[in-house]
Amino acid sequence: MAREVKEGWFKTPEGTKLFYKEQGEGLPIIFCTGIGLSTANFCGPLCRMLASSYRMINWDYRAHGFSEVPPHPEKLSIRTCAEDLSLLMDALEIPEAVI
Protein backbone atom coordinates (compact mmCIF):
# COMPACT_ATOMS: atom_id res chain seq x y z
CA MET A 1 0.00 0.00 0.00
CA ALA A 2 1.45 3.39 -1.03
CA ARG A 3 1.97 5.92 1.74
CA GLU A 4 1.66 9.65 1.17
CA VAL A 5 5.02 11.41 0.97
CA LYS A 6 5.06 14.71 2.84
CA GLU A 7 7.69 17.33 2.08
CA GLY A 8 8.63 20.32 4.17
CA TRP A 9 11.23 22.77 5.39
CA PHE A 10 12.67 23.80 8.72
CA LYS A 11 15.00 26.67 9.49
CA THR A 12 18.34 26.90 11.24
CA PRO A 13 18.91 29.74 13.75
CA GLU A 14 20.54 31.90 11.05
CA GLY A 15 17.59 31.28 8.70
CA THR A 16 18.91 28.63 6.30
CA LYS A 17 16.02 26.49 5.04
CA LEU A 18 16.59 22.72 5.18
CA PHE A 19 14.43 20.24 3.27
CA TYR A 20 12.95 16.94 4.44
CA LYS A 21 10.60 14.20 3.25
CA GLU A 22 8.60 11.83 5.41
CA GLN A 23 6.13 9.02 4.94
CA GLY A 24 4.48 6.38 7.05
CA GLU A 25 3.58 6.19 10.71
CA GLY A 26 5.06 4.51 13.73
CA LEU A 27 8.56 4.48 15.18
CA PRO A 28 10.53 7.31 13.48
CA ILE A 29 13.56 6.30 11.44
CA ILE A 30 15.67 9.26 10.30
CA PHE A 31 18.20 8.84 7.50
CA CYS A 32 21.33 11.01 7.58
CA THR A 33 22.52 10.24 4.07
CA GLY A 34 25.95 11.84 4.08
CA ILE A 35 27.96 13.76 1.55
CA GLY A 36 26.91 13.31 -2.08
CA LEU A 37 23.43 11.91 -1.44
CA SER A 38 20.15 13.71 -0.93
CA THR A 39 16.41 13.21 -0.68
CA ALA A 40 16.39 13.19 -4.49
CA ASN A 41 18.43 9.99 -4.84
CA PHE A 42 18.13 8.06 -1.58
CA CYS A 43 15.52 5.94 0.13
CA GLY A 44 12.93 5.51 -2.64
CA PRO A 45 11.92 1.82 -2.68
CA LEU A 46 13.30 1.15 0.80
CA CYS A 47 11.27 3.96 2.40
CA ARG A 48 8.12 2.98 0.52
CA MET A 49 8.44 -0.58 1.78
CA LEU A 50 9.20 0.34 5.41
CA ALA A 51 6.56 3.13 5.54
CA SER A 52 3.89 0.50 6.16
CA SER A 53 5.35 0.05 9.67
CA TYR A 54 7.59 3.04 10.38
CA ARG A 55 7.72 6.82 10.03
CA MET A 56 10.50 7.25 7.49
CA ILE A 57 12.26 10.64 7.41
CA ASN A 58 14.98 11.69 4.99
CA TRP A 59 16.54 15.17 5.05
CA ASP A 60 19.11 17.21 3.15
CA TYR A 61 22.10 18.70 4.94
CA ARG A 62 22.92 22.36 4.40
CA ALA A 63 24.06 22.96 0.80
CA HIS A 64 22.86 19.49 -0.28
CA GLY A 65 19.88 18.49 -2.37
CA PHE A 66 17.00 20.92 -1.94
CA SER A 67 18.39 22.61 1.18
CA GLU A 68 19.82 26.11 0.98
CA VAL A 69 23.47 27.04 1.13
CA PRO A 70 24.18 28.68 4.50
CA PRO A 71 25.72 32.18 4.73
CA HIS A 72 29.09 30.68 5.79
CA PRO A 73 29.45 27.20 4.24
CA GLU A 74 33.09 27.09 5.31
CA LYS A 75 31.88 26.74 8.91
CA LEU A 76 29.97 23.48 8.28
CA SER A 77 30.97 20.61 10.54
CA ILE A 78 29.75 17.31 11.92
CA ARG A 79 28.58 19.26 14.96
CA THR A 80 26.50 21.56 12.71
CA CYS A 81 24.86 18.53 11.09
CA ALA A 82 24.06 17.07 14.51
CA GLU A 83 22.55 20.38 15.64
CA ASP A 84 20.46 20.50 12.46
CA LEU A 85 19.25 16.94 13.13
CA SER A 86 18.11 18.09 16.57
CA LEU A 87 16.27 21.04 14.96
CA LEU A 88 14.54 18.62 12.55
CA MET A 89 13.43 16.39 15.41
CA ASP A 90 12.11 19.42 17.32
CA ALA A 91 10.28 20.72 14.21
CA LEU A 92 8.61 17.34 13.67
CA GLU A 93 7.97 16.82 17.40
CA ILE A 94 10.05 13.65 17.56
CA PRO A 95 11.51 13.00 21.04
CA GLU A 96 13.32 9.77 20.02
CA ALA A 97 14.17 8.09 16.74
CA VAL A 98 16.32 5.45 15.10
CA ILE A 99 19.07 7.34 13.28
PDB file of N, CA and C in Angstrom:
ATOM      1  N   MET A   1       0.829  -1.178   0.000  1.00  0.00           N
ATOM      2  CA  MET A   1       0.000   0.000   0.000  1.00  0.00           C
ATOM      3  C   MET A   1       0.877   1.247   0.000  1.00  0.00           C
ATOM      4  N   ALA A   2       0.658   2.170  -0.930  1.00  0.00           N
ATOM      5  CA  ALA A   2       1.447   3.387  -1.035  1.00  0.00           C
ATOM      6  C   ALA A   2       1.122   4.334   0.111  1.00  0.00           C
ATOM      7  N   ARG A   3       2.121   4.947   0.656  1.00  0.00           N
ATOM      8  CA  ARG A   3       1.969   5.924   1.739  1.00  0.00           C
ATOM      9  C   ARG A   3       2.250   7.308   1.173  1.00  0.00           C
ATOM     10  N   GLU A   4       1.462   8.272   1.612  1.00  0.00           N
ATOM     11  CA  GLU A   4       1.657   9.651   1.167  1.00  0.00           C
ATOM     12  C   GLU A   4       3.029  10.155   1.594  1.00  0.00           C
ATOM     13  N   VAL A   5       3.735  10.794   0.664  1.00  0.00           N
ATOM     14  CA  VAL A   5       5.021  11.409   0.970  1.00  0.00           C
ATOM     15  C   VAL A   5       4.759  12.880   1.269  1.00  0.00           C
ATOM     16  N   LYS A   6       5.192  13.309   2.445  1.00  0.00           N
ATOM     17  CA  LYS A   6       5.064  14.710   2.838  1.00  0.00           C
ATOM     18  C   LYS A   6       6.437  15.366   2.706  1.00  0.00           C
ATOM     19  N   GLU A   7       6.447  16.579   2.207  1.00  0.00           N
ATOM     20  CA  GLU A   7       7.692  17.327   2.083  1.00  0.00           C
ATOM     21  C   GLU A   7       7.567  18.619   2.876  1.00  0.00           C
ATOM     22  N   GLY A   8       8.679  19.085   3.414  1.00  0.00           N
ATOM     23  CA  GLY A   8       8.633  20.318   4.174  1.00  0.00           C
ATOM     24  C   GLY A   8      10.004  20.921   4.364  1.00  0.00           C
ATOM     25  N   TRP A   9      10.016  22.014   5.103  1.00  0.00           N
ATOM     26  CA  TRP A   9      11.229  22.771   5.385  1.00  0.00           C
ATOM     27  C   TRP A   9      11.278  23.104   6.868  1.00  0.00           C
ATOM     28  N   PHE A  10      12.470  23.227   7.392  1.00  0.00           N
ATOM     29  CA  PHE A  10      12.666  23.795   8.724  1.00  0.00           C
ATOM     30  C   PHE A  10      13.862  24.728   8.628  1.00  0.00           C
ATOM     31  N   LYS A  11      13.953  25.659   9.557  1.00  0.00           N
ATOM     32  CA  LYS A  11      15.004  26.674   9.486  1.00  0.00           C
ATOM     33  C   LYS A  11      16.022  26.519  10.609  1.00  0.00           C
ATOM     34  N   THR A  12      17.264  26.838  10.255  1.00  0.00           N
ATOM     35  CA  THR A  12      18.335  26.895  11.237  1.00  0.00           C
ATOM     36  C   THR A  12      18.258  28.257  11.939  1.00  0.00           C
ATOM     37  N   PRO A  13      18.973  28.447  13.048  1.00  0.00           N
ATOM     38  CA  PRO A  13      18.908  29.736  13.753  1.00  0.00           C
ATOM     39  C   PRO A  13      19.271  30.947  12.878  1.00  0.00           C
ATOM     40  N   GLU A  14      20.183  30.765  11.911  1.00  0.00           N
ATOM     41  CA  GLU A  14      20.538  31.901  11.054  1.00  0.00           C
ATOM     42  C   GLU A  14      19.624  32.031   9.842  1.00  0.00           C
ATOM     43  N   GLY A  15      18.608  31.148   9.739  1.00  0.00           N
ATOM     44  CA  GLY A  15      17.588  31.281   8.701  1.00  0.00           C
ATOM     45  C   GLY A  15      17.751  30.415   7.475  1.00  0.00           C
ATOM     46  N   THR A  16      18.737  29.525   7.427  1.00  0.00           N
ATOM     47  CA  THR A  16      18.911  28.626   6.297  1.00  0.00           C
ATOM     48  C   THR A  16      17.783  27.595   6.287  1.00  0.00           C
ATOM     49  N   LYS A  17      17.118  27.459   5.150  1.00  0.00           N
ATOM     50  CA  LYS A  17      16.017  26.494   5.036  1.00  0.00           C
ATOM     51  C   LYS A  17      16.565  25.129   4.649  1.00  0.00           C
ATOM     52  N   LEU A  18      16.173  24.106   5.427  1.00  0.00           N
ATOM     53  CA  LEU A  18      16.591  22.723   5.175  1.00  0.00           C
ATOM     54  C   LEU A  18      15.362  21.898   4.823  1.00  0.00           C
ATOM     55  N   PHE A  19      15.526  21.019   3.854  1.00  0.00           N
ATOM     56  CA  PHE A  19      14.429  20.242   3.271  1.00  0.00           C
ATOM     57  C   PHE A  19      14.359  18.847   3.880  1.00  0.00           C
ATOM     58  N   TYR A  20      13.136  18.326   4.005  1.00  0.00           N
ATOM     59  CA  TYR A  20      12.951  16.942   4.443  1.00  0.00           C
ATOM     60  C   TYR A  20      11.745  16.328   3.738  1.00  0.00           C
ATOM     61  N   LYS A  21      11.742  14.994   3.728  1.00  0.00           N
ATOM     62  CA  LYS A  21      10.595  14.204   3.252  1.00  0.00           C
ATOM     63  C   LYS A  21      10.261  13.204   4.343  1.00  0.00           C
ATOM     64  N   GLU A  22       8.982  12.882   4.467  1.00  0.00           N
ATOM     65  CA  GLU A  22       8.599  11.831   5.409  1.00  0.00           C
ATOM     66  C   GLU A  22       7.402  11.068   4.863  1.00  0.00           C
ATOM     67  N   GLN A  23       7.294   9.834   5.274  1.00  0.00           N
ATOM     68  CA  GLN A  23       6.133   9.021   4.938  1.00  0.00           C
ATOM     69  C   GLN A  23       6.000   7.900   5.956  1.00  0.00           C
ATOM     70  N   GLY A  24       4.760   7.463   6.129  1.00  0.00           N
ATOM     71  CA  GLY A  24       4.483   6.377   7.054  1.00  0.00           C
ATOM     72  C   GLY A  24       4.203   6.867   8.461  1.00  0.00           C
ATOM     73  N   GLU A  25       3.883   5.911   9.311  1.00  0.00           N
ATOM     74  CA  GLU A  25       3.583   6.187  10.710  1.00  0.00           C
ATOM     75  C   GLU A  25       4.226   5.114  11.564  1.00  0.00           C
ATOM     76  N   GLY A  26       4.463   5.463  12.802  1.00  0.00           N
ATOM     77  CA  GLY A  26       5.061   4.510  13.731  1.00  0.00           C
ATOM     78  C   GLY A  26       6.382   5.030  14.255  1.00  0.00           C
ATOM     79  N   LEU A  27       7.246   4.126  14.662  1.00  0.00           N
ATOM     80  CA  LEU A  27       8.561   4.482  15.178  1.00  0.00           C
ATOM     81  C   LEU A  27       9.308   5.301  14.124  1.00  0.00           C
ATOM     82  N   PRO A  28       9.805   6.506  14.467  1.00  0.00           N
ATOM     83  CA  PRO A  28      10.527   7.310  13.482  1.00  0.00           C
ATOM     84  C   PRO A  28      11.908   6.733  13.186  1.00  0.00           C
ATOM     85  N   ILE A  29      12.224   6.654  11.907  1.00  0.00           N
ATOM     86  CA  ILE A  29      13.556   6.301  11.437  1.00  0.00           C
ATOM     87  C   ILE A  29      14.030   7.474  10.593  1.00  0.00           C
ATOM     88  N   ILE A  30      15.142   8.091  11.001  1.00  0.00           N
ATOM     89  CA  ILE A  30      15.669   9.261  10.302  1.00  0.00           C
ATOM     90  C   ILE A  30      16.966   8.872   9.605  1.00  0.00           C
ATOM     91  N   PHE A  31      17.006   9.115   8.297  1.00  0.00           N
ATOM     92  CA  PHE A  31      18.201   8.843   7.504  1.00  0.00           C
ATOM     93  C   PHE A  31      19.063  10.095   7.401  1.00  0.00           C
ATOM     94  N   CYS A  32      20.322   9.963   7.759  1.00  0.00           N
ATOM     95  CA  CYS A  32      21.329  11.010   7.577  1.00  0.00           C
ATOM     96  C   CYS A  32      22.240  10.490   6.469  1.00  0.00           C
ATOM     97  N   THR A  33      21.974  10.913   5.249  1.00  0.00           N
ATOM     98  CA  THR A  33      22.515  10.237   4.074  1.00  0.00           C
ATOM     99  C   THR A  33      23.969  10.534   3.755  1.00  0.00           C
ATOM    100  N   GLY A  34      24.535  11.574   4.295  1.00  0.00           N
ATOM    101  CA  GLY A  34      25.949  11.841   4.079  1.00  0.00           C
ATOM    102  C   GLY A  34      26.231  12.671   2.847  1.00  0.00           C
ATOM    103  N   ILE A  35      27.496  12.910   2.645  1.00  0.00           N
ATOM    104  CA  ILE A  35      27.956  13.757   1.549  1.00  0.00           C
ATOM    105  C   ILE A  35      27.689  13.065   0.214  1.00  0.00           C
ATOM    106  N   GLY A  36      27.127  13.817  -0.730  1.00  0.00           N
ATOM    107  CA  GLY A  36      26.906  13.309  -2.075  1.00  0.00           C
ATOM    108  C   GLY A  36      25.540  12.700  -2.319  1.00  0.00           C
ATOM    109  N   LEU A  37      24.779  12.438  -1.285  1.00  0.00           N
ATOM    110  CA  LEU A  37      23.425  11.912  -1.441  1.00  0.00           C
ATOM    111  C   LEU A  37      22.430  12.950  -0.954  1.00  0.00           C
ATOM    112  N   SER A  38      21.182  12.786  -1.371  1.00  0.00           N
ATOM    113  CA  SER A  38      20.147  13.711  -0.931  1.00  0.00           C
ATOM    114  C   SER A  38      18.800  13.013  -0.978  1.00  0.00           C
ATOM    115  N   THR A  39      17.758  13.760  -0.619  1.00  0.00           N
ATOM    116  CA  THR A  39      16.405  13.214  -0.681  1.00  0.00           C
ATOM    117  C   THR A  39      16.020  12.858  -2.118  1.00  0.00           C
ATOM    118  N   ALA A  40      16.706  13.454  -3.089  1.00  0.00           N
ATOM    119  CA  ALA A  40      16.388  13.193  -4.495  1.00  0.00           C
ATOM    120  C   ALA A  40      16.846  11.813  -4.955  1.00  0.00           C
ATOM    121  N   ASN A  41      17.882  11.253  -4.329  1.00  0.00           N
ATOM    122  CA  ASN A  41      18.433   9.995  -4.838  1.00  0.00           C
ATOM    123  C   ASN A  41      18.667   8.939  -3.759  1.00  0.00           C
ATOM    124  N   PHE A  42      17.959   9.043  -2.648  1.00  0.00           N
ATOM    125  CA  PHE A  42      18.134   8.060  -1.585  1.00  0.00           C
ATOM    126  C   PHE A  42      16.783   7.680  -1.005  1.00  0.00           C
ATOM    127  N   CYS A  43      16.622   6.422  -0.691  1.00  0.00           N
ATOM    128  CA  CYS A  43      15.524   5.944   0.133  1.00  0.00           C
ATOM    129  C   CYS A  43      14.221   5.694  -0.619  1.00  0.00           C
ATOM    130  N   GLY A  44      14.179   5.721  -1.914  1.00  0.00           N
ATOM    131  CA  GLY A  44      12.927   5.511  -2.641  1.00  0.00           C
ATOM    132  C   GLY A  44      12.218   4.206  -2.306  1.00  0.00           C
ATOM    133  N   PRO A  45      12.610   3.088  -2.928  1.00  0.00           N
ATOM    134  CA  PRO A  45      11.915   1.817  -2.676  1.00  0.00           C
ATOM    135  C   PRO A  45      12.000   1.357  -1.229  1.00  0.00           C
ATOM    136  N   LEU A  46      13.137   1.567  -0.587  1.00  0.00           N
ATOM    137  CA  LEU A  46      13.298   1.151   0.805  1.00  0.00           C
ATOM    138  C   LEU A  46      12.305   1.872   1.707  1.00  0.00           C
ATOM    139  N   CYS A  47      12.204   3.197   1.556  1.00  0.00           N
ATOM    140  CA  CYS A  47      11.269   3.957   2.400  1.00  0.00           C
ATOM    141  C   CYS A  47       9.831   3.581   2.110  1.00  0.00           C
ATOM    142  N   ARG A  48       9.494   3.377   0.853  1.00  0.00           N
ATOM    143  CA  ARG A  48       8.116   2.979   0.522  1.00  0.00           C
ATOM    144  C   ARG A  48       7.758   1.660   1.185  1.00  0.00           C
ATOM    145  N   MET A  49       8.696   0.721   1.185  1.00  0.00           N
ATOM    146  CA  MET A  49       8.440  -0.581   1.784  1.00  0.00           C
ATOM    147  C   MET A  49       8.299  -0.466   3.309  1.00  0.00           C
ATOM    148  N   LEU A  50       9.198   0.248   3.949  1.00  0.00           N
ATOM    149  CA  LEU A  50       9.197   0.343   5.405  1.00  0.00           C
ATOM    150  C   LEU A  50       8.122   1.277   5.947  1.00  0.00           C
ATOM    151  N   ALA A  51       7.567   2.158   5.097  1.00  0.00           N
ATOM    152  CA  ALA A  51       6.560   3.127   5.544  1.00  0.00           C
ATOM    153  C   ALA A  51       5.262   2.464   5.979  1.00  0.00           C
ATOM    154  N   SER A  52       5.096   1.193   5.686  1.00  0.00           N
ATOM    155  CA  SER A  52       3.893   0.504   6.162  1.00  0.00           C
ATOM    156  C   SER A  52       3.963   0.242   7.669  1.00  0.00           C
ATOM    157  N   SER A  53       5.177   0.319   8.241  1.00  0.00           N
ATOM    158  CA  SER A  53       5.350   0.051   9.670  1.00  0.00           C
ATOM    159  C   SER A  53       6.073   1.150  10.440  1.00  0.00           C
ATOM    160  N   TYR A  54       6.757   2.035   9.734  1.00  0.00           N
ATOM    161  CA  TYR A  54       7.589   3.044  10.382  1.00  0.00           C
ATOM    162  C   TYR A  54       7.352   4.425   9.780  1.00  0.00           C
ATOM    163  N   ARG A  55       7.729   5.438  10.526  1.00  0.00           N
ATOM    164  CA  ARG A  55       7.721   6.818  10.034  1.00  0.00           C
ATOM    165  C   ARG A  55       9.115   7.110   9.474  1.00  0.00           C
ATOM    166  N   MET A  56       9.223   7.101   8.172  1.00  0.00           N
ATOM    167  CA  MET A  56      10.504   7.254   7.490  1.00  0.00           C
ATOM    168  C   MET A  56      10.756   8.733   7.198  1.00  0.00           C
ATOM    169  N   ILE A  57      11.921   9.234   7.613  1.00  0.00           N
ATOM    170  CA  ILE A  57      12.263  10.645   7.411  1.00  0.00           C
ATOM    171  C   ILE A  57      13.646  10.711   6.776  1.00  0.00           C
ATOM    172  N   ASN A  58      13.732  11.491   5.728  1.00  0.00           N
ATOM    173  CA  ASN A  58      14.977  11.687   4.994  1.00  0.00           C
ATOM    174  C   ASN A  58      15.150  13.193   4.845  1.00  0.00           C
ATOM    175  N   TRP A  59      16.337  13.722   5.121  1.00  0.00           N
ATOM    176  CA  TRP A  59      16.541  15.172   5.050  1.00  0.00           C
ATOM    177  C   TRP A  59      17.844  15.512   4.366  1.00  0.00           C
ATOM    178  N   ASP A  60      17.910  16.727   3.851  1.00  0.00           N
ATOM    179  CA  ASP A  60      19.108  17.206   3.151  1.00  0.00           C
ATOM    180  C   ASP A  60      19.908  18.126   4.064  1.00  0.00           C
ATOM    181  N   TYR A  61      21.205  17.819   4.187  1.00  0.00           N
ATOM    182  CA  TYR A  61      22.105  18.700   4.936  1.00  0.00           C
ATOM    183  C   TYR A  61      22.157  20.079   4.277  1.00  0.00           C
ATOM    184  N   ARG A  62      22.693  21.040   4.975  1.00  0.00           N
ATOM    185  CA  ARG A  62      22.920  22.362   4.402  1.00  0.00           C
ATOM    186  C   ARG A  62      23.752  22.213   3.117  1.00  0.00           C
ATOM    187  N   ALA A  63      23.361  22.944   2.092  1.00  0.00           N
ATOM    188  CA  ALA A  63      24.061  22.965   0.796  1.00  0.00           C
ATOM    189  C   ALA A  63      23.988  21.627   0.047  1.00  0.00           C
ATOM    190  N   HIS A  64      23.068  20.766   0.404  1.00  0.00           N
ATOM    191  CA  HIS A  64      22.859  19.487  -0.279  1.00  0.00           C
ATOM    192  C   HIS A  64      21.424  19.422  -0.774  1.00  0.00           C
ATOM    193  N   GLY A  65      21.223  18.725  -1.874  1.00  0.00           N
ATOM    194  CA  GLY A  65      19.881  18.489  -2.372  1.00  0.00           C
ATOM    195  C   GLY A  65      19.073  19.764  -2.501  1.00  0.00           C
ATOM    196  N   PHE A  66      17.901  19.777  -1.852  1.00  0.00           N
ATOM    197  CA  PHE A  66      16.997  20.919  -1.936  1.00  0.00           C
ATOM    198  C   PHE A  66      17.209  21.941  -0.816  1.00  0.00           C
ATOM    199  N   SER A  67      18.120  21.667   0.094  1.00  0.00           N
ATOM    200  CA  SER A  67      18.390  22.614   1.183  1.00  0.00           C
ATOM    201  C   SER A  67      19.234  23.780   0.686  1.00  0.00           C
ATOM    202  N   GLU A  68      19.084  24.903   1.371  1.00  0.00           N
ATOM    203  CA  GLU A  68      19.816  26.110   0.983  1.00  0.00           C
ATOM    204  C   GLU A  68      21.279  26.050   1.413  1.00  0.00           C
ATOM    205  N   VAL A  69      22.083  26.851   0.736  1.00  0.00           N
ATOM    206  CA  VAL A  69      23.474  27.044   1.129  1.00  0.00           C
ATOM    207  C   VAL A  69      23.481  28.065   2.272  1.00  0.00           C
ATOM    208  N   PRO A  70      24.164  27.745   3.374  1.00  0.00           N
ATOM    209  CA  PRO A  70      24.182  28.684   4.498  1.00  0.00           C
ATOM    210  C   PRO A  70      25.054  29.899   4.181  1.00  0.00           C
ATOM    211  N   PRO A  71      24.920  30.975   4.975  1.00  0.00           N
ATOM    212  CA  PRO A  71      25.716  32.178   4.733  1.00  0.00           C
ATOM    213  C   PRO A  71      27.228  31.936   4.806  1.00  0.00           C
ATOM    214  N   HIS A  72      27.652  30.967   5.623  1.00  0.00           N
ATOM    215  CA  HIS A  72      29.086  30.683   5.792  1.00  0.00           C
ATOM    216  C   HIS A  72      29.337  29.182   5.653  1.00  0.00           C
ATOM    217  N   PRO A  73      29.293  28.659   4.416  1.00  0.00           N
ATOM    218  CA  PRO A  73      29.452  27.202   4.242  1.00  0.00           C
ATOM    219  C   PRO A  73      30.797  26.679   4.739  1.00  0.00           C
ATOM    220  N   GLU A  74      31.779  27.527   4.825  1.00  0.00           N
ATOM    221  CA  GLU A  74      33.095  27.088   5.307  1.00  0.00           C
ATOM    222  C   GLU A  74      33.052  26.690   6.780  1.00  0.00           C
ATOM    223  N   LYS A  75      32.008  27.061   7.488  1.00  0.00           N
ATOM    224  CA  LYS A  75      31.884  26.736   8.910  1.00  0.00           C
ATOM    225  C   LYS A  75      31.107  25.438   9.157  1.00  0.00           C
ATOM    226  N   LEU A  76      30.703  24.735   8.105  1.00  0.00           N
ATOM    227  CA  LEU A  76      29.966  23.484   8.284  1.00  0.00           C
ATOM    228  C   LEU A  76      30.853  22.445   8.957  1.00  0.00           C
ATOM    229  N   SER A  77      30.231  21.642   9.818  1.00  0.00           N
ATOM    230  CA  SER A  77      30.969  20.611  10.543  1.00  0.00           C
ATOM    231  C   SER A  77      30.015  19.478  10.899  1.00  0.00           C
ATOM    232  N   ILE A  78      30.574  18.411  11.420  1.00  0.00           N
ATOM    233  CA  ILE A  78      29.754  17.307  11.916  1.00  0.00           C
ATOM    234  C   ILE A  78      28.834  17.821  13.032  1.00  0.00           C
ATOM    235  N   ARG A  79      29.378  18.684  13.874  1.00  0.00           N
ATOM    236  CA  ARG A  79      28.577  19.263  14.962  1.00  0.00           C
ATOM    237  C   ARG A  79      27.377  20.032  14.405  1.00  0.00           C
ATOM    238  N   THR A  80      27.592  20.816  13.333  1.00  0.00           N
ATOM    239  CA  THR A  80      26.499  21.560  12.706  1.00  0.00           C
ATOM    240  C   THR A  80      25.419  20.609  12.208  1.00  0.00           C
ATOM    241  N   CYS A  81      25.829  19.517  11.576  1.00  0.00           N
ATOM    242  CA  CYS A  81      24.855  18.526  11.088  1.00  0.00           C
ATOM    243  C   CYS A  81      24.065  17.920  12.239  1.00  0.00           C
ATOM    244  N   ALA A  82      24.743  17.621  13.339  1.00  0.00           N
ATOM    245  CA  ALA A  82      24.056  17.067  14.513  1.00  0.00           C
ATOM    246  C   ALA A  82      23.069  18.072  15.101  1.00  0.00           C
ATOM    247  N   GLU A  83      23.463  19.345  15.153  1.00  0.00           N
ATOM    248  CA  GLU A  83      22.551  20.381  15.644  1.00  0.00           C
ATOM    249  C   GLU A  83      21.337  20.513  14.729  1.00  0.00           C
ATOM    250  N   ASP A  84      21.572  20.422  13.415  1.00  0.00           N
ATOM    251  CA  ASP A  84      20.462  20.497  12.460  1.00  0.00           C
ATOM    252  C   ASP A  84      19.525  19.299  12.621  1.00  0.00           C
ATOM    253  N   LEU A  85      20.080  18.122  12.879  1.00  0.00           N
ATOM    254  CA  LEU A  85      19.255  16.944  13.131  1.00  0.00           C
ATOM    255  C   LEU A  85      18.360  17.178  14.346  1.00  0.00           C
ATOM    256  N   SER A  86      18.902  17.770  15.389  1.00  0.00           N
ATOM    257  CA  SER A  86      18.111  18.094  16.574  1.00  0.00           C
ATOM    258  C   SER A  86      16.997  19.082  16.237  1.00  0.00           C
ATOM    259  N   LEU A  87      17.292  20.077  15.399  1.00  0.00           N
ATOM    260  CA  LEU A  87      16.270  21.036  14.962  1.00  0.00           C
ATOM    261  C   LEU A  87      15.158  20.335  14.186  1.00  0.00           C
ATOM    262  N   LEU A  88      15.531  19.395  13.314  1.00  0.00           N
ATOM    263  CA  LEU A  88      14.541  18.623  12.546  1.00  0.00           C
ATOM    264  C   LEU A  88      13.632  17.855  13.494  1.00  0.00           C
ATOM    265  N   MET A  89      14.227  17.173  14.465  1.00  0.00           N
ATOM    266  CA  MET A  89      13.432  16.395  15.407  1.00  0.00           C
ATOM    267  C   MET A  89      12.495  17.298  16.208  1.00  0.00           C
ATOM    268  N   ASP A  90      12.968  18.463  16.596  1.00  0.00           N
ATOM    269  CA  ASP A  90      12.109  19.418  17.315  1.00  0.00           C
ATOM    270  C   ASP A  90      10.970  19.885  16.407  1.00  0.00           C
ATOM    271  N   ALA A  91      11.291  20.220  15.145  1.00  0.00           N
ATOM    272  CA  ALA A  91      10.278  20.720  14.212  1.00  0.00           C
ATOM    273  C   ALA A  91       9.186  19.695  13.952  1.00  0.00           C
ATOM    274  N   LEU A  92       9.563  18.403  13.927  1.00  0.00           N
ATOM    275  CA  LEU A  92       8.609  17.335  13.670  1.00  0.00           C
ATOM    276  C   LEU A  92       8.065  16.704  14.952  1.00  0.00           C
ATOM    277  N   GLU A  93       8.417  17.296  16.082  1.00  0.00           N
ATOM    278  CA  GLU A  93       7.971  16.822  17.398  1.00  0.00           C
ATOM    279  C   GLU A  93       8.292  15.348  17.617  1.00  0.00           C
ATOM    280  N   ILE A  94       9.562  15.016  17.389  1.00  0.00           N
ATOM    281  CA  ILE A  94      10.052  13.652  17.556  1.00  0.00           C
ATOM    282  C   ILE A  94      11.007  13.630  18.751  1.00  0.00           C
ATOM    283  N   PRO A  95      10.608  13.037  19.870  1.00  0.00           N
ATOM    284  CA  PRO A  95      11.505  12.998  21.039  1.00  0.00           C
ATOM    285  C   PRO A  95      12.610  11.949  20.916  1.00  0.00           C
ATOM    286  N   GLU A  96      12.340  10.852  20.193  1.00  0.00           N
ATOM    287  CA  GLU A  96      13.315   9.767  20.015  1.00  0.00           C
ATOM    288  C   GLU A  96      13.127   9.175  18.629  1.00  0.00           C
ATOM    289  N   ALA A  97      14.237   8.694  18.059  1.00  0.00           N
ATOM    290  CA  ALA A  97      14.173   8.086  16.736  1.00  0.00           C
ATOM    291  C   ALA A  97      15.346   7.132  16.546  1.00  0.00           C
ATOM    292  N   VAL A  98      15.206   6.259  15.587  1.00  0.00           N
ATOM    293  CA  VAL A  98      16.321   5.451  15.105  1.00  0.00           C
ATOM    294  C   VAL A  98      17.005   6.307  14.059  1.00  0.00           C
ATOM    295  N   ILE A  99      18.317   6.481  14.197  1.00  0.00           N
ATOM    296  CA  ILE A  99      19.071   7.336  13.275  1.00  0.00           C
ATOM    297  C   ILE A  99      19.936   6.454  12.405  1.00  0.00           C
TER     298      ILE A  99
END
